[in-house]
Every structure is written in C-alpha cells, then in structure tokens.
Amino acid sequence: MKLDSPKVACRYHEEPGLEFGGGREHVSPKHGIILFGPRSVDLEQRHPKVVRVGIIGSGKSADAANQWMESCAEGVSGEEAHTEFPGFSEDRGFYSELQFNDAWKETITQNEINKLKGLRLRKDRFDHCVELLSDKLRILSQKDRPPDYVVLALPDEALEHCKVVDFKDGGKGDVHRDLRRALKAVAMNYRLPTQILLQRTSEATSESKNVDHKSRCAWNFFTGLYYKVGGIPWAPLNLAAGTCYVGVSFHRSLGSRSDNYFTSLAQAFDEHGDGLVLRGQDFHWDSDKNGNSPHLSKELAWDLITSVLRRYQDEMKQVPKRVVIHKTSKFWPKEREGFEEALSGVYQHDLLAVAPARDIRMLRDGQYPVLRGSQVTVGDRSFLYTTGYIPSLSAFPHGHIPVPLQVYDHVGDTSVDALLSEILILSKMNWNSAAFGGLMPITLKFSRLVGEIMREIPESQTPLPQFKFYM
C-alpha cells in the first residue's frame, strides 16, 4: 500500500527589530542599548534619571554588593563571547545614575546570623530568615524617602542554612519552599522590587569558577533593575496596536496534599511589552481521571479572561481591539467556550497552544544548526525555531541542539504564520536579562517561576499585578 507523503513547506521569518532611544532600531538588545540607549531614555515620564538603591546584607556582603554595582556602573569590558557592558551612569549605557545612602542600608548583624544558625530545625531557620528579611524590608519601606529598589546581598553564612527547605506539614503534607520565591512574595507587602545578589557574584575575580562573565552578569542585573524602577529597556516593533497577549498557566497549591488542586494564572502583555500578572480561582483537577495537564471549566475560563480585560481597561482606558491567548496545552471544548464567551466583545481574538516539540529535530545543510526564525510545516503541523543559528550575529549562542516550538491547537482570526511571527517577537521581550532571544514567548516563559511565587502568597492577600515584582 502506498502512503501519501505529507506536504512540507518552509519559510524564514526575518529577525524582528527592537526600538531603542530616539525611536531608533536594532535587532540586538545589547547593541541597541550601547548605540542608542534604552527605549525610555527620552521619555520623561518613564526614564528613571536617578535610582535610589537599598541594600540588605551583612557588613561584608553589603559592601561587596555596593562595590560590585559601582564598578559595573562604570562599564565592564567584554571579550569575543561576551558583549561589553556600557555602564549605568548619567553619561553612558542606560543614562541613569545609582544613588546609595546609609539610610537605605539594613545590616544583617552577626548576632542575627548566629541566632539563625542556632535553630535546630531547618524549617525554623527558613521561617526565621524570611521573617528577619521581611522586617528589614518593612523598615526600608517606611523611610521618608524609601529606596526605589532593594538588593538582597544575602551572606553565604546565612544562605547555606535556609536556601531551600523540605518538611512535612500536618495539613499540607510534603512541602518544598525556596527562599528566593518566598522573598519575592514578602516584598510585595512593601511594594519594593528586589534582586538577590550572591557573594559568589559580587566577590568574583577573573579566576573564579562557576560564575558567569562579569559583563554578562552586569547586563542581566542592570537590565532587570532598569525595568523594575519604571524604565523601558527596549520595545517590540510590529506588534498590532491594541493587542493584548495573554499567557494562561496553572500552578499547584503548596504541599503534596494539594496535588489535585490548581490555581490558574494569566500573564498579560500589551503591544509595548508591559506586563501584568493575575491570579484566577482555585479548582480541583483529577489527574488520574483526566490526565496531568489541567484545564479550566467554562465558568473559570470566562472569569479569568474577564479579569484580564477589566484590568487592561483600567490600565489602558480602553478595551483591547484584539486578544491572543497562549497556552502550552490544547484547549478543551468547555475551556474554549469560556474564553470565547469572555472575548465576545473584542473585535478579534486567537487561542494558540504552543509548546516545545521534544521528539522532533530538523537539520539543514552546512556547518550550523537550523536558523532562528525558521518555520516548517509538515502536513497540518507547524513548527517554529525560536533558538538556533542567528545570522545577524553570525553566531549560535545557545550551546544546545535547538528545539522547535510546535503549534498544537489554534482557533481564531489570525493566520498561523502571523501568530508565529508574533511569537518570535515576544521571545525577545525578557527584560530580566539582555539575552538576544529565548525559546518561549514572554507570555509563557516565566509561568513556572510566577506560579512558585504565587504559591507563597496567602489566599487572603491580593497579589500585586505588576510583572516586575515577580522577576
């Protein structure tokens, strides 16, 4: 019996450009900032000319963090594999100035470290560390002129005793907690964006092992800082005006006894790249009966997207003209029905399920891997490479065999080709680093991280919606 071969089609999406200072364009986040400055450098309402930096740490770790930031602010030399960092000063790089003051420094004293180390149970050490740092964040937040941004220069001597903890809880079962996630949740109480800066980074030398090159660390640290204090590092080009991009994901509640209870999350972004995080309702999901991938009922799907539209209207003072929902699993019929009913008042919409295709690899002739931006259609299956060889850099910076994204489901008004072109743009919108691009679009990239932070926020507390508090 002769089988028909599926039709194979290929196309290439040109590397999306980004917008920087003065409206000038470049494909690379790093080179764009070096040449033109960040996008908001000439936008008075968004550009932070001065950043008040708070520090929490021991005497040694706080001083090391301060010195590291000041040295990076002057600029960091690069090398062949690492782009130079242009600095974070009023006359270079991000054209913004760091401001330090002893009033914005909270010391973790040796007595406090000794008390922490003296607690017998690791859970008690973890809880005490979170309470200690929460108290110091509270003190900083209540200053007459509080810092804009707080660096958690956690000393190794304390961190080794409470970085993570696993314990059994009578009501929740087996519980795993991570200090980074817990501190992000705590800092929301004080509306303070934070960043952990480890001693292995702040005290690194050129001979240090297991530490990224200083220029790479500086790029990631200061790009995130600039965004968290209100700046726009770069902006996407060619995203349709009035479009709201929504990533829908799920996370389990804290503890093994909650394995069948999930909470939905929506991460929404406008066409400029600004993001919001919204928590949906808890729901029960029987994985033995229905499979490991949770899905929403019609009512919960409607409620989640209605919340997104309400928040978008509050922020933008208008209803979006178009909504694109991203998900990593197919849309079940009732789920789709709920989403579409919520979107009935929006002019256009698309529901798109994309996820890495781990079992498929594609090869090209020549020495280098598949080009980033390659789209391959095999029959009715579409694939997009968001990683791969980058012609504009003449480089393959990822260090692994590229994995394509596969379209698993789509319904809506826009062609798959156009939607994948948007995915490629959104893969460049990670303002928590200055990487050229990533595997996943920003709508889905941080879903696991955001979910882990959300688990630390009590149901009685309303999470802050601004995406910067989760980075």
Coordinates of C-alpha atoms in Angstrom, one line a residue:
M1 CA 0.0 0.0 0.0
K2 CA 1.4 3.4 -1.0
L3 CA 1.2 6.1 1.6
D4 CA 0.9 9.7 0.6
S5 CA 3.8 11.9 1.9
P6 CA 2.7 14.9 3.8
K7 CA 3.3 18.3 2.2
V8 CA 6.3 20.0 3.6
A9 CA 6.7 23.8 3.4
C10 CA 9.4 26.1 4.8
R11 CA 9.7 29.8 5.4
Y12 CA 12.0 32.1 7.2
H13 CA 10.9 34.9 9.5
E14 CA 13.4 37.8 9.4
E15 CA 14.9 38.6 12.8
P16 CA 12.5 41.1 14.5
G17 CA 13.8 44.6 15.2
L18 CA 13.5 46.3 18.6
E19 CA 13.1 50.0 19.4
F20 CA 15.6 52.0 21.5
G21 CA 16.3 55.6 22.4
G22 CA 15.0 58.2 20.0
G23 CA 12.9 55.5 18.2
R24 CA 16.0 54.0 16.6
E25 CA 16.1 50.3 15.8
H26 CA 18.3 47.3 16.1
V27 CA 17.8 43.6 16.3
S28 CA 20.1 43.1 19.4
P29 CA 19.1 44.3 22.9
K30 CA 22.7 44.8 23.9
H31 CA 23.9 46.5 20.8
G32 CA 20.8 48.7 20.6
I33 CA 21.4 50.0 24.2
I34 CA 25.1 50.5 23.5
L35 CA 24.4 52.5 20.4
F36 CA 21.1 54.4 21.3
G37 CA 20.4 53.9 25.0
P38 CA 17.2 52.3 26.4
R39 CA 13.9 53.0 24.8
S40 CA 12.6 55.3 27.5
V41 CA 15.8 57.4 27.7
D42 CA 13.9 60.3 26.0
L43 CA 10.5 59.6 27.6
E44 CA 10.5 61.8 30.6
Q45 CA 7.6 60.1 32.4
R46 CA 9.3 56.6 32.2
H47 CA 13.0 57.2 32.3
P48 CA 14.5 57.0 35.9
K49 CA 17.3 59.5 35.9
V50 CA 18.3 58.5 39.5
V51 CA 17.7 55.2 41.2
R52 CA 17.8 55.1 45.0
V53 CA 19.3 51.7 45.8
G54 CA 18.7 50.0 49.1
I55 CA 20.9 47.1 50.4
I56 CA 20.2 44.4 52.9
G57 CA 23.1 42.2 53.9
S58 CA 25.9 41.6 56.4
G59 CA 28.7 44.2 56.7
K60 CA 30.8 42.2 54.3
S61 CA 28.2 41.1 51.7
A62 CA 26.6 44.6 51.6
D63 CA 29.9 46.3 51.0
A64 CA 30.8 43.8 48.3
A65 CA 27.4 44.3 46.6
N66 CA 27.9 48.1 46.7
Q67 CA 31.4 47.9 45.2
W68 CA 30.3 45.5 42.5
M69 CA 27.4 47.7 41.4
E70 CA 29.6 50.8 41.4
S71 CA 32.3 49.1 39.4
C72 CA 29.7 47.8 36.8
A73 CA 28.1 51.2 36.6
E74 CA 31.4 52.5 35.1
G75 CA 31.2 49.8 32.4
V76 CA 32.6 46.3 32.0
S77 CA 35.0 45.1 29.3
G78 CA 33.9 42.2 27.2
E79 CA 35.6 39.6 25.1
E80 CA 34.7 37.6 21.9
A81 CA 31.9 35.6 23.5
H82 CA 30.7 38.4 25.9
T83 CA 29.5 41.8 24.8
E84 CA 30.9 44.7 26.8
F85 CA 28.6 46.3 29.3
P86 CA 28.4 50.1 28.6
G87 CA 27.6 51.1 32.2
F88 CA 24.8 52.5 34.2
S89 CA 25.6 56.2 34.6
E90 CA 24.2 59.6 33.7
D91 CA 26.5 59.8 30.7
R92 CA 26.6 56.2 29.4
G93 CA 24.8 52.9 29.0
F94 CA 21.3 53.3 30.5
Y95 CA 21.9 57.1 31.2
S96 CA 20.7 56.7 34.7
E97 CA 22.6 57.1 38.0
L98 CA 22.7 54.9 41.0
Q99 CA 22.3 56.6 44.4
F100 CA 23.4 55.0 47.6
N101 CA 22.8 56.2 51.2
D102 CA 23.4 54.6 54.6
A103 CA 19.8 55.3 55.4
W104 CA 18.8 52.7 52.7
K105 CA 21.1 50.1 54.2
E106 CA 19.9 47.4 56.6
T107 CA 22.5 45.3 58.2
I108 CA 22.1 41.6 59.0
T109 CA 24.2 41.5 62.1
Q110 CA 26.4 38.7 63.3
N111 CA 24.1 38.2 66.3
E112 CA 21.2 37.7 63.9
I113 CA 23.2 35.2 61.8
N114 CA 24.3 33.3 64.9
K115 CA 20.7 33.1 66.1
L116 CA 19.6 31.8 62.7
K117 CA 22.4 29.1 62.7
G118 CA 21.5 28.1 66.3
L119 CA 17.9 27.0 65.4
R120 CA 17.9 23.2 65.2
L121 CA 15.3 22.6 62.6
R122 CA 15.9 23.7 59.0
K123 CA 12.2 24.8 58.7
D124 CA 12.6 27.0 61.7
R125 CA 15.8 28.5 60.2
F126 CA 13.9 29.1 56.9
D127 CA 10.9 30.8 58.6
H128 CA 13.2 32.9 60.8
C129 CA 15.2 34.1 57.8
V130 CA 12.0 35.1 55.9
E131 CA 10.7 37.0 59.0
L132 CA 14.1 38.7 59.5
L133 CA 14.3 39.9 55.9
S134 CA 10.7 40.9 55.9
D135 CA 11.3 43.1 58.9
K136 CA 14.2 44.8 57.2
L137 CA 12.2 45.3 54.0
R138 CA 9.5 46.9 56.2
I139 CA 12.0 49.3 57.8
L140 CA 13.2 50.4 54.4
S141 CA 9.7 50.8 53.0
Q142 CA 8.8 53.2 55.9
K143 CA 11.6 55.6 55.3
D144 CA 10.6 59.2 54.5
R145 CA 12.3 58.7 51.1
P146 CA 12.4 54.9 50.6
P147 CA 14.6 53.2 48.1
D148 CA 13.3 52.5 44.6
Y149 CA 14.9 49.1 44.5
V150 CA 16.4 46.8 47.1
V151 CA 19.4 44.5 46.6
L152 CA 19.3 41.4 48.9
A153 CA 23.0 40.8 49.4
L154 CA 22.4 37.7 51.4
P155 CA 25.6 36.5 53.1
D156 CA 26.7 32.9 52.3
E157 CA 27.0 32.2 56.1
A158 CA 23.2 32.7 56.4
L159 CA 22.1 31.4 53.0
E160 CA 23.6 28.0 53.4
H161 CA 21.2 27.3 56.3
C162 CA 17.9 28.4 54.7
K163 CA 18.2 28.4 50.9
V164 CA 15.6 25.7 50.5
V165 CA 13.6 23.6 52.9
D166 CA 11.6 20.4 52.7
F167 CA 9.3 19.3 55.5
K168 CA 6.1 17.6 56.4
D169 CA 3.1 19.6 57.4
G170 CA 0.1 18.1 59.2
G171 CA -2.4 19.9 56.9
K172 CA -0.4 20.3 53.7
G173 CA 1.7 17.1 53.5
D174 CA 5.2 17.2 52.0
V175 CA 6.1 20.9 51.4
H176 CA 9.0 22.3 49.5
R177 CA 9.9 26.0 49.8
D178 CA 12.5 28.2 48.1
L179 CA 13.9 31.3 49.8
R180 CA 14.0 33.3 46.5
R181 CA 10.4 32.7 45.8
A182 CA 9.3 33.4 49.4
L183 CA 11.2 36.7 49.5
K184 CA 9.5 37.9 46.3
A185 CA 6.1 37.2 47.8
V186 CA 7.1 39.0 51.1
A187 CA 8.5 42.1 49.3
M188 CA 5.1 42.6 47.6
N189 CA 3.8 43.6 51.1
Y190 CA 6.0 46.7 50.9
R191 CA 5.8 47.3 47.1
L192 CA 9.6 47.0 46.8
P193 CA 11.1 45.5 43.7
T194 CA 14.1 43.3 44.7
Q195 CA 17.1 41.4 43.4
I196 CA 19.2 38.8 45.1
L197 CA 23.0 39.4 44.6
L198 CA 25.1 36.5 45.8
Q199 CA 28.6 36.9 47.2
R200 CA 30.0 34.5 44.6
T201 CA 29.0 37.1 42.0
S202 CA 29.8 40.3 43.9
E203 CA 33.2 38.9 45.2
A204 CA 34.2 37.1 42.0
T205 CA 37.5 37.6 40.3
S206 CA 38.7 36.7 36.8
E207 CA 39.8 33.3 38.1
S208 CA 36.6 32.4 39.8
K209 CA 34.8 29.3 38.7
N210 CA 31.1 28.6 38.3
V211 CA 30.3 32.3 37.8
D212 CA 29.3 34.0 34.6
H213 CA 31.5 36.6 32.9
K214 CA 31.1 39.9 34.7
S215 CA 29.8 41.7 31.7
R216 CA 27.0 39.1 31.3
C217 CA 26.1 39.4 35.0
A218 CA 26.1 43.2 34.7
W219 CA 23.8 43.1 31.6
N220 CA 21.3 40.9 33.3
F221 CA 21.4 42.7 36.6
F222 CA 21.1 46.3 35.3
T223 CA 18.5 45.5 32.5
G224 CA 16.3 44.0 35.2
L225 CA 17.0 46.9 37.5
Y226 CA 16.1 49.5 34.9
Y227 CA 12.7 47.8 34.2
K228 CA 11.9 47.3 37.8
V229 CA 12.2 51.0 38.6
G230 CA 10.0 52.0 35.7
G231 CA 12.2 52.2 32.7
I232 CA 11.7 50.5 29.3
P233 CA 14.9 48.8 28.1
W234 CA 13.6 48.2 24.6
A235 CA 10.3 47.9 22.9
P236 CA 8.9 45.5 20.3
L237 CA 8.3 46.5 16.8
N238 CA 5.4 45.4 14.5
L239 CA 3.0 44.1 17.1
A240 CA -0.5 45.1 16.3
A241 CA -1.7 48.2 18.2
G242 CA -4.4 47.5 20.7
T243 CA -3.5 43.8 21.1
C244 CA -3.3 42.1 24.5
Y245 CA -1.3 38.9 24.7
V246 CA -2.3 36.6 27.5
G247 CA -0.4 33.5 28.7
V248 CA -2.5 31.1 30.7
S249 CA -0.9 28.6 33.0
F250 CA -1.5 26.7 36.2
H251 CA 0.2 26.0 39.5
R252 CA -0.4 23.7 42.4
S253 CA -1.1 24.9 45.9
L254 CA 1.7 24.5 48.5
G255 CA 2.1 20.9 49.8
S256 CA 1.6 17.4 48.4
R257 CA -1.9 17.1 49.8
S258 CA -2.9 19.8 47.3
D259 CA -1.6 17.9 44.3
N260 CA -5.1 17.8 42.8
Y261 CA -5.8 21.5 43.5
F262 CA -4.7 24.1 41.0
T263 CA -4.8 27.8 40.6
S264 CA -4.9 29.5 37.1
L265 CA -2.6 32.3 36.2
A266 CA -2.8 34.9 33.5
Q267 CA 0.2 36.9 32.4
A268 CA -0.9 39.7 30.2
F269 CA 1.2 42.0 28.0
D270 CA 0.3 44.9 25.8
E271 CA 2.0 45.6 22.4
H272 CA 4.7 47.7 24.2
G273 CA 5.8 44.8 26.4
D274 CA 4.4 46.0 29.7
G275 CA 3.1 43.0 31.7
L276 CA 0.6 42.2 34.5
V277 CA 0.0 39.0 36.5
L278 CA -3.5 38.0 37.6
R279 CA -4.5 35.0 39.8
G280 CA -7.6 33.0 39.0
Q281 CA -9.7 30.8 41.2
D282 CA -8.6 27.6 42.8
F283 CA -10.1 24.4 41.3
H284 CA -9.9 20.6 41.7
W285 CA -8.4 18.5 38.9
D286 CA -8.4 14.7 39.0
S287 CA -5.2 13.9 37.1
D288 CA -5.8 10.1 37.3
K289 CA -9.1 10.5 35.5
N290 CA -8.4 13.5 33.2
G291 CA -4.6 13.4 32.7
N292 CA -1.7 15.5 34.0
S293 CA -2.5 18.7 32.1
P294 CA -5.2 20.7 33.9
H295 CA -8.0 22.6 32.0
L296 CA -10.5 25.2 33.1
S297 CA -14.2 24.8 33.2
K298 CA -16.3 27.2 31.1
E299 CA -17.0 29.3 34.1
L300 CA -13.4 29.6 35.3
A301 CA -12.1 30.3 31.8
W302 CA -14.7 33.1 31.4
D303 CA -13.8 34.5 34.9
L304 CA -10.0 34.5 34.2
I305 CA -10.2 36.3 30.9
T306 CA -12.9 38.7 32.1
S307 CA -10.5 39.7 34.9
V308 CA -7.7 40.3 32.3
L309 CA -10.0 42.5 30.2
R310 CA -11.1 44.5 33.2
R311 CA -7.5 45.1 34.3
Y312 CA -6.5 46.0 30.8
Q313 CA -9.3 48.6 30.5
D314 CA -8.3 50.1 33.9
E315 CA -4.7 50.5 32.7
M316 CA -5.3 51.5 29.1
K317 CA -8.6 53.2 29.4
Q318 CA -10.0 51.2 26.5
V319 CA -11.0 47.7 25.6
P320 CA -8.3 45.8 23.5
K321 CA -9.0 45.6 19.8
R322 CA -7.6 42.1 19.8
V323 CA -6.7 39.4 22.3
V324 CA -4.3 36.5 21.8
I325 CA -4.3 33.7 24.4
H326 CA -1.2 31.5 24.6
K327 CA -1.2 28.1 26.4
T328 CA 1.0 25.1 26.3
S329 CA -1.8 22.5 26.1
K330 CA -4.8 22.1 23.8
F331 CA -8.0 24.0 24.6
W332 CA -10.7 21.7 25.8
P333 CA -14.2 22.4 24.4
K334 CA -15.6 23.9 27.6
E335 CA -12.4 25.9 28.2
R336 CA -12.5 27.3 24.7
E337 CA -16.2 28.1 25.1
G338 CA -15.5 30.1 28.3
F339 CA -12.6 32.0 26.7
E340 CA -14.5 32.9 23.6
E341 CA -17.6 34.0 25.5
A342 CA -15.4 36.3 27.6
L343 CA -13.9 37.7 24.3
S344 CA -17.3 38.2 22.6
G345 CA -17.0 42.0 23.0
V346 CA -13.4 42.1 21.5
Y347 CA -13.1 42.7 17.7
Q348 CA -10.6 39.9 17.1
H349 CA -9.2 37.0 19.1
D350 CA -7.0 34.0 18.8
L351 CA -6.4 30.9 21.0
L352 CA -3.0 29.4 20.4
A353 CA -1.4 26.4 22.1
V354 CA 2.4 26.1 21.6
A355 CA 5.0 24.0 23.4
P356 CA 8.5 22.6 22.7
A357 CA 8.4 19.6 20.4
R358 CA 11.0 17.5 22.3
D359 CA 10.8 14.5 19.9
I360 CA 11.4 16.3 16.7
R361 CA 14.7 17.7 15.2
M362 CA 15.3 19.3 11.9
L363 CA 18.6 19.6 10.1
R364 CA 20.0 21.9 7.5
D365 CA 22.9 21.5 5.1
G366 CA 26.1 23.2 6.3
Q367 CA 28.0 23.5 9.5
Y368 CA 25.5 25.3 11.6
P369 CA 22.1 24.4 13.1
V370 CA 18.7 25.5 11.9
L371 CA 18.3 29.3 11.7
R372 CA 16.3 31.0 14.4
G373 CA 13.1 32.2 12.7
S374 CA 12.7 29.0 10.6
Q375 CA 9.2 27.8 10.2
V376 CA 8.5 24.3 9.0
T377 CA 5.0 23.0 8.1
V378 CA 4.6 19.2 7.8
G379 CA 1.1 18.4 6.7
D380 CA -1.1 20.2 9.2
R381 CA 1.7 20.5 11.8
S382 CA 3.6 23.8 12.2
F383 CA 6.9 24.3 13.9
L384 CA 8.9 27.4 14.7
Y385 CA 12.6 27.7 15.8
T386 CA 13.0 30.5 18.3
T387 CA 16.5 29.3 19.0
G388 CA 19.2 28.3 16.5
Y389 CA 21.8 30.0 14.4
I390 CA 21.4 33.7 14.3
P391 CA 22.6 35.2 11.0
S392 CA 22.5 38.8 12.3
L393 CA 25.1 37.8 15.0
S394 CA 26.9 35.2 12.9
A395 CA 26.6 33.1 16.0
F396 CA 24.9 30.2 17.7
P397 CA 24.8 31.4 21.3
H398 CA 22.5 28.7 22.8
G399 CA 25.0 25.9 23.3
H400 CA 22.5 23.1 22.7
I401 CA 20.6 21.4 19.9
P402 CA 17.8 23.7 19.0
V403 CA 14.3 22.6 19.9
P404 CA 11.3 23.9 17.8
L405 CA 8.0 25.1 19.2
Q406 CA 5.0 23.2 17.8
V407 CA 1.5 24.6 17.3
Y408 CA -0.8 22.1 19.0
D409 CA -4.0 24.0 18.7
H410 CA -5.4 27.2 17.1
V411 CA -8.7 28.8 16.6
G412 CA -9.2 32.4 15.7
D413 CA -8.9 35.3 13.3
T414 CA -5.2 35.3 12.5
S415 CA -3.1 33.0 10.3
V416 CA -0.7 30.7 12.0
D417 CA 2.2 32.3 10.1
A418 CA 1.3 35.7 11.5
L419 CA 0.9 34.3 15.0
L420 CA 4.3 32.6 14.9
S421 CA 5.9 35.8 13.7
E422 CA 4.5 37.4 16.9
I423 CA 5.8 34.5 19.0
L424 CA 9.3 35.3 17.6
I425 CA 9.0 38.9 18.6
L426 CA 7.7 38.0 22.1
S427 CA 10.6 35.7 22.6
K428 CA 12.8 38.8 22.7
M429 CA 10.8 40.6 25.4
N430 CA 12.5 39.2 28.5
W431 CA 13.5 42.3 30.5
N432 CA 15.0 40.2 33.2
S433 CA 18.1 39.7 31.1
A434 CA 19.6 41.1 27.9
A435 CA 19.6 37.8 26.0
F436 CA 19.1 38.0 22.3
G437 CA 16.0 35.8 22.4
G438 CA 14.6 32.7 24.2
L439 CA 12.8 29.5 23.5
M440 CA 9.4 30.7 24.8
P441 CA 7.4 33.9 24.3
I442 CA 7.3 36.2 27.4
T443 CA 3.7 35.2 27.9
L444 CA 4.7 31.7 28.9
K445 CA 8.4 31.9 29.7
F446 CA 8.0 32.7 33.4
S447 CA 4.9 30.7 34.1
R448 CA 6.6 28.2 36.4
L449 CA 8.5 30.9 38.3
V450 CA 5.5 33.1 38.7
G451 CA 3.5 30.1 39.9
E452 CA 6.1 29.2 42.5
I453 CA 6.0 32.8 43.8
M454 CA 2.2 32.8 43.8
R455 CA 2.2 29.7 45.9
E456 CA 3.9 31.7 48.7
I457 CA 1.1 34.4 48.7
P458 CA -1.7 33.6 51.1
E459 CA -5.2 33.3 49.6
S460 CA -6.2 36.2 51.9
Q461 CA -3.6 38.5 50.2
T462 CA -4.2 40.0 46.8
P463 CA -1.1 39.6 44.7
L464 CA 0.3 42.8 43.1
P465 CA -0.3 42.7 39.4
Q466 CA 2.8 44.4 38.1
F467 CA 5.1 41.9 36.4
K468 CA 8.3 43.5 37.9
F469 CA 7.5 42.1 41.3
Y470 CA 7.8 38.5 40.0
M471 CA 11.2 39.0 38.3

